[in-house]
Coordinates of C-alpha atoms and ligand atoms in Angstrom, one line a residue:
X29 CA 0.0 0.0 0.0
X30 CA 2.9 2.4 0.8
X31 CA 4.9 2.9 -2.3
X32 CA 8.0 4.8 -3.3
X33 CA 5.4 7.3 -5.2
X34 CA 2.5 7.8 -2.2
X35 CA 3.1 7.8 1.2
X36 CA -0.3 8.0 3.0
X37 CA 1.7 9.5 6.6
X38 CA 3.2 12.1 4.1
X39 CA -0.5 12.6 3.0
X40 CA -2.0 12.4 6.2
X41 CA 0.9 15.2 7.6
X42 CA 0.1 17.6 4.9
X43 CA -2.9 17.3 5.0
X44 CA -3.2 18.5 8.8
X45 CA -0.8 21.2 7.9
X46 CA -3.0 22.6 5.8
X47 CA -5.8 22.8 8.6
X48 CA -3.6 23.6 11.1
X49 CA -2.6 26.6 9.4
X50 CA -5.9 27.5 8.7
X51 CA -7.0 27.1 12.0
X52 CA -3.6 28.9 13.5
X53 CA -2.7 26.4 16.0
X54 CA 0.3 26.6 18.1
X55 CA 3.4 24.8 17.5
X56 CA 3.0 22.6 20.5
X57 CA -0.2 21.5 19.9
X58 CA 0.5 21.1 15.7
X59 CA 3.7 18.9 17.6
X60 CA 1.3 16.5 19.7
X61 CA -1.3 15.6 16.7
X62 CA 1.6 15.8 14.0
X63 CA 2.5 12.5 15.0
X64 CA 1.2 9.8 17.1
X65 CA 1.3 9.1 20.9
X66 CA 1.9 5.8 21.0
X67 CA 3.5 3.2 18.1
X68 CA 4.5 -0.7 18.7
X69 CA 5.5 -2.9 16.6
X70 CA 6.1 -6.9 17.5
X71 CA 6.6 -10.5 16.4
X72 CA 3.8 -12.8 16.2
X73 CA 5.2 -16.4 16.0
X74 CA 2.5 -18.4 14.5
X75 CA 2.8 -22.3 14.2
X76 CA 1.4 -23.2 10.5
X77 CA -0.3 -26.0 9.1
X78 CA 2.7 -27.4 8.0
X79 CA 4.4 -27.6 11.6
X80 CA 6.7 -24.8 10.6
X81 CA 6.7 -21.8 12.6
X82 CA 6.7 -18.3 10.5
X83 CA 7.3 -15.0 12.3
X84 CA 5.1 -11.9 11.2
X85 CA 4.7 -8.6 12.3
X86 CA 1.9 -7.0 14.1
X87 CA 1.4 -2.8 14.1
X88 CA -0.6 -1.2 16.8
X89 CA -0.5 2.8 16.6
X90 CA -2.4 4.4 19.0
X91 CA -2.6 8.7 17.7
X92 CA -4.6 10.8 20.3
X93 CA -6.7 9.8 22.9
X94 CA -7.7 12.9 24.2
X95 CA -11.6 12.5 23.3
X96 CA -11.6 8.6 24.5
X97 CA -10.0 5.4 24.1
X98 CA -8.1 4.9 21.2
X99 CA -10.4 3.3 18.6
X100 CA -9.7 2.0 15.0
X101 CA -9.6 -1.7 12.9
X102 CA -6.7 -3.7 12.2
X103 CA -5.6 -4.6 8.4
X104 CA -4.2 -8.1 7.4
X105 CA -2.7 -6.7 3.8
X106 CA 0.6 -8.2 2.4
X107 CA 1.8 -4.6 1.9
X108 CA 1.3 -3.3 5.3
X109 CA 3.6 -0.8 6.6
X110 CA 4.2 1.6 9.5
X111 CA 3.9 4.5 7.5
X112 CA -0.3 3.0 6.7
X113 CA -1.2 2.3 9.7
X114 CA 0.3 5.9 11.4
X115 CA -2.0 7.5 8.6
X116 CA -5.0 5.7 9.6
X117 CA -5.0 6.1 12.9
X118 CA -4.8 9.7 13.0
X119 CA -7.2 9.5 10.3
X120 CA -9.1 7.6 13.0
X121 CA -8.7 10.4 15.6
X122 CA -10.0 12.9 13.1
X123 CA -12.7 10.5 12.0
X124 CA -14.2 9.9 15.7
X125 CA -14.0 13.9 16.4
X126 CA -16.3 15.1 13.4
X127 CA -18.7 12.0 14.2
X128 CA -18.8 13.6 17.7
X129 CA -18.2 10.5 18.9
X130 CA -15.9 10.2 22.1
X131 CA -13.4 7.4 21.0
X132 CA -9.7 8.7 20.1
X133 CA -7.4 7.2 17.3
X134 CA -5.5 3.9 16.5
X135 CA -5.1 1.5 14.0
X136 CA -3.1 -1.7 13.7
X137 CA -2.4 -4.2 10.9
X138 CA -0.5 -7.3 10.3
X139 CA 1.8 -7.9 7.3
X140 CA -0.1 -11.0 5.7
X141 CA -2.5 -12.1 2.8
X142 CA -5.1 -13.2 4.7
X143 CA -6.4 -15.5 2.0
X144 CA -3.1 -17.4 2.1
X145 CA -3.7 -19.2 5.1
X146 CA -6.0 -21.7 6.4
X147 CA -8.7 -21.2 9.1
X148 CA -6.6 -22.4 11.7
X149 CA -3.8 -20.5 10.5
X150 CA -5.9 -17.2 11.4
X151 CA -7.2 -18.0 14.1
X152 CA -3.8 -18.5 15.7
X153 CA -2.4 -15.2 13.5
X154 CA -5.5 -13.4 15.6
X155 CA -4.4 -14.5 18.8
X156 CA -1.1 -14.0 18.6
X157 CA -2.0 -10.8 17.7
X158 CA -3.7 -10.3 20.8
X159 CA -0.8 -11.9 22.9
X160 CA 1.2 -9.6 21.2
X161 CA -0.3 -6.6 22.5
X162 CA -3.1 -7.2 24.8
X163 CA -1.7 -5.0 27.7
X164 CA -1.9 -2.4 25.9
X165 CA -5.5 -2.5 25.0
X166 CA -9.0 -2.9 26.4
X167 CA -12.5 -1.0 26.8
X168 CA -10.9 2.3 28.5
X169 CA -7.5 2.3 26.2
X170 CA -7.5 1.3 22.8
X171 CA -10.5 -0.6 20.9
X172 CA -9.6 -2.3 17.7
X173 CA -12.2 -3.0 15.2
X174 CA -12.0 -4.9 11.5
X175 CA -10.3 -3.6 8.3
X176 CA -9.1 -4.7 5.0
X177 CA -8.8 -8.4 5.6
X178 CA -10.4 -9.1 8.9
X179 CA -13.5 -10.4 9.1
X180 CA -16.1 -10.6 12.3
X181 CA -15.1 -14.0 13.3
X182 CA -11.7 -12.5 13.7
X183 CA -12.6 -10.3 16.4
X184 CA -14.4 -13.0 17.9
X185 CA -11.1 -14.4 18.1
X186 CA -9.5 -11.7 19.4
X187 CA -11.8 -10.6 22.2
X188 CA -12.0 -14.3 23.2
X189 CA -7.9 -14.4 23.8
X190 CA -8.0 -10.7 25.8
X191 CA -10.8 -12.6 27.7
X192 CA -8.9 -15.6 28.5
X193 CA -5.6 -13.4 29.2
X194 CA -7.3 -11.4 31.8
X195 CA -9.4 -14.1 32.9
X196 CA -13.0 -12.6 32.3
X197 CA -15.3 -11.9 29.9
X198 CA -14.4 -8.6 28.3
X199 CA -16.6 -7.8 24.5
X200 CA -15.7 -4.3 24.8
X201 CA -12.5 -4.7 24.2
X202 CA -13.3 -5.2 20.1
X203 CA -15.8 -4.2 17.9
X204 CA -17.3 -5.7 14.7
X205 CA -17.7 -8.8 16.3
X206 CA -20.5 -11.6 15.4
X207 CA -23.6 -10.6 16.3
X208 CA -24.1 -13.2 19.0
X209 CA -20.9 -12.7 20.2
X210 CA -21.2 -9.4 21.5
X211 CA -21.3 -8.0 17.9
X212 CA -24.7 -5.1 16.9
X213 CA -26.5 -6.0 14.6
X214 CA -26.3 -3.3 11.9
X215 CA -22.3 -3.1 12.0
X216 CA -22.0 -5.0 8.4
X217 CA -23.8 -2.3 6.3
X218 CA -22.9 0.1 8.9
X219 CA -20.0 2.0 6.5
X220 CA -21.3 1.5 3.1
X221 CA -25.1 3.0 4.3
X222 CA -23.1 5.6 6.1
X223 CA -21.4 6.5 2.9
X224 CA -25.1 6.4 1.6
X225 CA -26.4 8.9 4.7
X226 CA -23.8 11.5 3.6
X227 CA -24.7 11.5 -0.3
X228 CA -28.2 12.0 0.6
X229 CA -27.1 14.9 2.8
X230 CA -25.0 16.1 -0.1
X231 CA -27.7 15.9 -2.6
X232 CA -30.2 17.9 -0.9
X233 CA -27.2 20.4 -0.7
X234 CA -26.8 20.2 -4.4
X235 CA -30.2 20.0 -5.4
X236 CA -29.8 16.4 -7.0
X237 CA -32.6 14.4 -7.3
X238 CA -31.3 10.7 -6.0
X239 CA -33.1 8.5 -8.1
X240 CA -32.8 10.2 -11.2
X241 CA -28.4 9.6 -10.3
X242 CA -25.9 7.2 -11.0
X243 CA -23.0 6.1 -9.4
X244 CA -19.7 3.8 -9.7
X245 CA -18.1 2.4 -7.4
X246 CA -14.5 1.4 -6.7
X247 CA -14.1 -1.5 -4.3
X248 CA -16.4 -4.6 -4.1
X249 CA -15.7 -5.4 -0.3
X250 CA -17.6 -4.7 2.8
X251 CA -17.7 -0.9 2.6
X252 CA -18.0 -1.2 -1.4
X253 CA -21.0 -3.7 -1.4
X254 CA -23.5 -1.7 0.9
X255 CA -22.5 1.6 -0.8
X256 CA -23.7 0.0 -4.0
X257 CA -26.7 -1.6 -2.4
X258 CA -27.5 1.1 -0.5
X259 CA -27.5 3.5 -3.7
X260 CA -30.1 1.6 -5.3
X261 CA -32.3 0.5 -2.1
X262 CA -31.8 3.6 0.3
X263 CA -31.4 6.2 -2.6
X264 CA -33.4 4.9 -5.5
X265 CA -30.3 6.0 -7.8
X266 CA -28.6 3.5 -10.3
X267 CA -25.0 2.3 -10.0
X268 CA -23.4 1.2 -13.4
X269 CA -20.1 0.1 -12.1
X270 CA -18.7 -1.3 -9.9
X271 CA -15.1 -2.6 -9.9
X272 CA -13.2 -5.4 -7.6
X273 CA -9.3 -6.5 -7.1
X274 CA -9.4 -10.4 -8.4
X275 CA -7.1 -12.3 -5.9
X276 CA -6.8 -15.2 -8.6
X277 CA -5.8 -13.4 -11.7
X278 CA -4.5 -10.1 -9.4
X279 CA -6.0 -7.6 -11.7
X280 CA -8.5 -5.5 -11.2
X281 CA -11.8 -5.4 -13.2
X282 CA -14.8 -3.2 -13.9
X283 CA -18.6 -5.1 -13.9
X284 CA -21.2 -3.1 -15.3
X285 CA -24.7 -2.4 -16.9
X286 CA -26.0 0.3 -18.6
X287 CA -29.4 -0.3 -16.3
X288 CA -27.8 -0.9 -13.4
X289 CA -26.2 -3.5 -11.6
X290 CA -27.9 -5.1 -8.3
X291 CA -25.5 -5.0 -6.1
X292 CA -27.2 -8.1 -3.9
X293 CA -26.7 -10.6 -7.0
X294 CA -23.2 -8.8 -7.6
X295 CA -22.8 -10.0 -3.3
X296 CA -24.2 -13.1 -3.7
X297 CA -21.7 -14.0 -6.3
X298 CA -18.4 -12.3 -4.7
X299 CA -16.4 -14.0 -2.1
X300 CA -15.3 -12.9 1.6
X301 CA -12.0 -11.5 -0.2
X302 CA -14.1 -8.8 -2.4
X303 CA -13.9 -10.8 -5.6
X304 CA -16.5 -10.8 -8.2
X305 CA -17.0 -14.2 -9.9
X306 CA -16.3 -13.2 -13.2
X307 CA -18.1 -16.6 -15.4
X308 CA -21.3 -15.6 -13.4
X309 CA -21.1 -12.0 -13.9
X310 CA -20.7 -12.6 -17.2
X311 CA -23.7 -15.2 -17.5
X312 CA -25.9 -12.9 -16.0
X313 CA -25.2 -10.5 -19.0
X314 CA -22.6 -8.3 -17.1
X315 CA -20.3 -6.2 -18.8
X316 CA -17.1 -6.8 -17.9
X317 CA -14.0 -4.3 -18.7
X318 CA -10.3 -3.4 -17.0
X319 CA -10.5 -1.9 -13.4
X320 CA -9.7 1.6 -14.1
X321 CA -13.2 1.8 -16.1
X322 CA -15.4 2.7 -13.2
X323 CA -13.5 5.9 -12.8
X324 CA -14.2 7.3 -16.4
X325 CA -18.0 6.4 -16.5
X326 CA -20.7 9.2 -16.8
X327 CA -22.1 9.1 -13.5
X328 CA -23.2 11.9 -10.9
X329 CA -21.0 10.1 -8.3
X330 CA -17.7 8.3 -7.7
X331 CA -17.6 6.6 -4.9
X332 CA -14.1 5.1 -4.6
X333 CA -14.7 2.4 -1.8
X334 CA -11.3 -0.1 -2.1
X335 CA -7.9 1.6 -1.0
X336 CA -5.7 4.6 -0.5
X337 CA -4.4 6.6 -3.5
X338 CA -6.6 5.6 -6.2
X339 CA -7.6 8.7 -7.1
X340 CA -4.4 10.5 -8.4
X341 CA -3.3 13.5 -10.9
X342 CA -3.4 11.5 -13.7
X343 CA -6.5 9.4 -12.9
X344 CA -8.3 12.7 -11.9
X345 CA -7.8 13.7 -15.2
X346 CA -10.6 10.9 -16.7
X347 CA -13.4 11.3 -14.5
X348 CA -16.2 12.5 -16.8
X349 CA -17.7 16.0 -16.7
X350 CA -20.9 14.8 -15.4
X351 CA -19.5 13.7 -12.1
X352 CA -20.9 16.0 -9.7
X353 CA -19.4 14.5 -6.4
X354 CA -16.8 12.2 -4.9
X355 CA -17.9 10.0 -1.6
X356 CA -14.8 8.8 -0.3
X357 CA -16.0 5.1 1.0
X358 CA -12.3 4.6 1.6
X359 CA -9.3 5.8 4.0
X360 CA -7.4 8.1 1.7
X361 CA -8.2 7.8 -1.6
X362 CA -7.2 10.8 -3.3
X363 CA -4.1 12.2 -3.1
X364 CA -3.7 16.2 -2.6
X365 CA -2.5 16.5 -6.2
X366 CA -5.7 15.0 -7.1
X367 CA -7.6 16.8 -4.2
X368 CA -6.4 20.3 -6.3
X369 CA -8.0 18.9 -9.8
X370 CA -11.6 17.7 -7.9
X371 CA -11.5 21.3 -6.3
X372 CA -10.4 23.1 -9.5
X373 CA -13.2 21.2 -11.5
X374 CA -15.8 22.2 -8.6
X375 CA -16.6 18.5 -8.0
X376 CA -18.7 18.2 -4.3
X377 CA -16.1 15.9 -2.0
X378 CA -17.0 13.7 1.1
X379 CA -13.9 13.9 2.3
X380 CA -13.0 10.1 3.6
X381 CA -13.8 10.4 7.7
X382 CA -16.5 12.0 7.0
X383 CA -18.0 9.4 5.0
X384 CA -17.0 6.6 6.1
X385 CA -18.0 7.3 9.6
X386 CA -20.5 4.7 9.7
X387 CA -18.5 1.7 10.7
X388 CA -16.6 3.6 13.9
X389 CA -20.2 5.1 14.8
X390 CA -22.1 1.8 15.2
X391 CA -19.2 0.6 16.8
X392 CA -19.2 2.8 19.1
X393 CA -22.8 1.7 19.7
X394 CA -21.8 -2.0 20.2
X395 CA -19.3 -0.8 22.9
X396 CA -22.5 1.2 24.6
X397 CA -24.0 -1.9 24.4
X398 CA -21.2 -4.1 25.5
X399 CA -21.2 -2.2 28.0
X400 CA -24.6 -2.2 29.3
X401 CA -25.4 -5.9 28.5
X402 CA -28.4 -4.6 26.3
X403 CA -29.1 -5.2 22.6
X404 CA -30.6 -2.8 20.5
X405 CA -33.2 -4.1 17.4
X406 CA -31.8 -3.5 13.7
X407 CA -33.8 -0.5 13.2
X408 CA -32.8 1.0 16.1
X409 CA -28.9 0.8 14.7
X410 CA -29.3 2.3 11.1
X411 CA -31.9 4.9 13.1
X412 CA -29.4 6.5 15.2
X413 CA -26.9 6.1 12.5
X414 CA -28.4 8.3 10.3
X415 CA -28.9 10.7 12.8
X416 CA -25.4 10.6 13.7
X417 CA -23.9 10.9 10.0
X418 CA -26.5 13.4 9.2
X419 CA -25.5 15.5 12.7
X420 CA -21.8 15.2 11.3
X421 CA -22.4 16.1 7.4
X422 CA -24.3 19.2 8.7
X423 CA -21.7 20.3 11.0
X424 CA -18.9 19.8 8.0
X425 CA -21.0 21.6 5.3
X426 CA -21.6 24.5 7.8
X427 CA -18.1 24.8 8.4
X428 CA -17.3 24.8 4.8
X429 CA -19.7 27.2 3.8
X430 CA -18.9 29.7 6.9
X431 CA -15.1 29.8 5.5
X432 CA -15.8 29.4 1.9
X433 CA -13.2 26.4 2.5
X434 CA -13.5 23.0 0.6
X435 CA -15.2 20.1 2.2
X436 CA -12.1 18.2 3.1
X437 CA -10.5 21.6 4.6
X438 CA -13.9 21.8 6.6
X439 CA -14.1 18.5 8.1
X440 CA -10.6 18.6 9.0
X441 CA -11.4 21.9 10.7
X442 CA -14.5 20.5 12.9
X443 CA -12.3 17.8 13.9
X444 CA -9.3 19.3 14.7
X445 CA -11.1 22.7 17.2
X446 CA -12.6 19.0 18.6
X447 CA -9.5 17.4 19.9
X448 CA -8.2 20.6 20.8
X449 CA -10.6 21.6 22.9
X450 CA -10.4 17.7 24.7
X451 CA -6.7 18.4 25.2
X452 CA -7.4 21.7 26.1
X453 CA -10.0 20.9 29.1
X454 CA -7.5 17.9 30.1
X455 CA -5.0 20.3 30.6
X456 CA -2.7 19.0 27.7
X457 CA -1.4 22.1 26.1
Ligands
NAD528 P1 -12.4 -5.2 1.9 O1 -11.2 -5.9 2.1 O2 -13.7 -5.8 2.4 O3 -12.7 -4.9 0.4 C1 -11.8 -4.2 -0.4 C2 -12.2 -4.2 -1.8 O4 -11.4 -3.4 -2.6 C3 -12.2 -5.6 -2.4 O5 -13.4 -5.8 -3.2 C4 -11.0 -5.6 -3.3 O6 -11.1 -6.5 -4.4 C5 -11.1 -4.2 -3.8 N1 -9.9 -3.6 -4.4 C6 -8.6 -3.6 -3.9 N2 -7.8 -3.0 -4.8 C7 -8.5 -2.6 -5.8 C8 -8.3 -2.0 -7.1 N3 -7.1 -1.5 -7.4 N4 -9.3 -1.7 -7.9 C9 -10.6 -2.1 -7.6 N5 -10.9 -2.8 -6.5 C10 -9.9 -3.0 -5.6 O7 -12.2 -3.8 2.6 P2 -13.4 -2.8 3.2 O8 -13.6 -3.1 4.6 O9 -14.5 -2.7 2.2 O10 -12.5 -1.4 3.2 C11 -12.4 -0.6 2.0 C12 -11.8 0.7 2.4 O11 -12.7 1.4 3.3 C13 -10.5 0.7 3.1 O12 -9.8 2.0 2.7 C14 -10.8 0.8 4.5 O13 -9.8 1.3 5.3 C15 -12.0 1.7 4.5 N6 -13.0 1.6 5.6 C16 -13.5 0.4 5.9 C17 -14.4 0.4 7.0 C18 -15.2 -0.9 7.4 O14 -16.0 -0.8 8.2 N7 -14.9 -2.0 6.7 C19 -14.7 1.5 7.7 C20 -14.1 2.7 7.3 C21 -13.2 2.8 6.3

């Protein structure tokens, strides 16, 4: 994910800058959130299959916790580094602030292709995970969650070894867990009908009416799959693309139709990995093309849903002039030289923790339920959700249009006064 070419952290950093600038912060203060609090980094021996023993490494990053614990998923992604999972979790701090939600930042990962290794295999990768760096987490320090790679029944894993390393039973120590487990109900579709709460704010902004709009999509996983669905369902809008990594051929592809896809076939035929079965795509008369193809379509909306630094100069360049907005599903997907082109071009953004607050919000409400031992109905979830990303979308779009400042400079703002003002009150700086 890091390359030689984009460095989310650099990103990340810069971007911050900028707001921090805006917002005239003191050095000290620009000096505690440049960076984070706490970083480890550690071996997990795990014995394989094959009675060999391999050794990877774990990340935990913990950025701010000035508003709460520190709160944020873990990755399993072959090219995991440092530099990621800094970015994300001070994306994560910023993320929980303009929510309002009172969790801080973290985010861990694991350097591994999760689709390499048996079930077995994971399950032991997950706990050593946990045995790794347990003391430094739990319910009032640091709440991991999943990401790229991790399912649900991995955090079952997980919470199950913290419980059995301090002896009791302790569900708020994860989130995104199976419901059953300790998991809400609602936390699968809880990001991608997030993403879907925030166009819907947008559109009233913009005057667009949702069911006469189309959308692509970049990404075919978790966050990907109920932005799709929701379009259609929640929205009433078309999407004509959507677009997927394959893990077998490792190319990415575009599946389309010029009246739509449905997004629960597309799910029905895609795996836990986020790859669309190509033969029954193709059956079921899908168009199938290379995976840069949902960026150029002519849709209202672009909602790149998959990973960091899609969205550069030079793809910026093809997204078609009917594109009216950008709903970052995903952690960092545009870079700041593609940032400049969106802005130039007057294209609406949801800038990323913004709009893909949904997943950190409902699990913030499985931790308030954790906590209390009670367990709210479905409804009751996605009810409060969309209050919550509605609340956060207003708050942004008020900032932005009080400063005449760009979405992404806006939210960035909102968050930022946030965490200032919790470090302030605790006497921080
Ligand atoms: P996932 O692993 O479930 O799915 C990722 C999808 O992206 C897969 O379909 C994969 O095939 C696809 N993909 C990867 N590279 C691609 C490429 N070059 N072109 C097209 N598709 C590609 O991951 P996810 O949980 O859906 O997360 C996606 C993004 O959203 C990440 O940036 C993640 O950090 C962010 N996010 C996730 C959540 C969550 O609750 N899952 C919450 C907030 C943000």
């Amino acid at each position: 994910m890091t390359s030689k070419s984009f460095n989310p952290f650099e990103v990340a950093q810069q971007q911050f800058d900028q707001a921090a600038d805006q917002l005239k912060l003191d050095d000290h203060v620009r000096a505690i959130l440049r960076w984070p609090m706490r970083e480890f980094r550690f071996q997990i021996p795990v014995r394989m299959d094959d009675g060999s023993i391999k050794i990877f490494f774990g990340y935990r990053v913990q950025h701010n916790d000035a508003r709460g614990p520190a709160k944020g998923g873990i990755r399993f992604h072959p090219n995991e580094t440092l530099d990621t999972v800094r970015a994300l979790a001070m994306w994560m701090t910023w993320k929980c602030a303009v929510a309002d939600i009172p969790l801080g930042g973290g985010k861990g990962g694991v350097v591994v292709d999760s689709a390499t290794l048996s079930v077995g295999e994971k399950e032991r990768l997950c706990r050593g995970f946990i045995d790794g760096i347990w003391k430094n987490l739990g319910p009032r320090i640091d709440v991991p969650a999943p990401d790229v790679g991790t399912t649900p029944q991995m955090m079952g894993w997980m919470m199950d070894e913290y419980s059995k390393l301090t002896g009791q039973y302790v569900p708020g120590v994860i989130t995104g867990k199976p419901v059953g487990s300790g998991g809400s109900l609602g936390r699968t579709e809880a990001t991608g009908f997030g993403v879907i709460f925030t166009i819907r704010e947008a559109m009233r902004h913009l005057k667009l009416e949702a069911a006469r709009c189309t959308a692509a999509v970049q990404g075919f996983g978790n966050v990907g799959q109920y932005a799709a669905i929701g379009f259609s369902e929640l929205l009433g809008g078309r999407v004509l693309a959507v677009s997927c990594y394959d893990r077998h051929d490792k190319t990415a592809y575009t599946f389309g139709r010029p009246d739509g896809v449905d997004g629960r076939f597309l799910q029905s035929i895609t795996d836990q990995y986020g790859t669309i079965d190509k033969a029954k795509a193709q059956a079921a008369g899908y168009v199938i093309e290379g995976g840069d193809a949902w960026l150029s379509k002519d849709v209202d909306v672009l909602i790149p849903a998959a990973l960091e630094g899609q969205l550069t100069a030079e793809t910026a360049d093809r997204i078609s002039p009917q594109v009216k907005m950008v709903a970052e599903g995903a952690n960092g997907p545009t870079t700041p030289e593609a940032d400049a082109v969106l802005k130039q071009r007057g294209i609406f953004l949801i800038p990323d923790f913004l709009c893909n607050a949904g997943g950190v919000t409902v699990s913030y409400f499985e931790s308030v339920q954790n906590d209390a031992n009670y367990y709210w109905e479905h409804e009751a979830v996605l009810r409060r959700l969309d209050q919550k990303m509605g609340a956060a979308f207003q708050g942004v779009l008020k900032m932005a249009l009080a400063h005449d400042v760009y979405m992404r400079d806006a939210a960035y703002m909102v968050a930022i006064d946030h965490v200032v003002k919790a470090m302030e009150l605790r006497g921080w700086v």
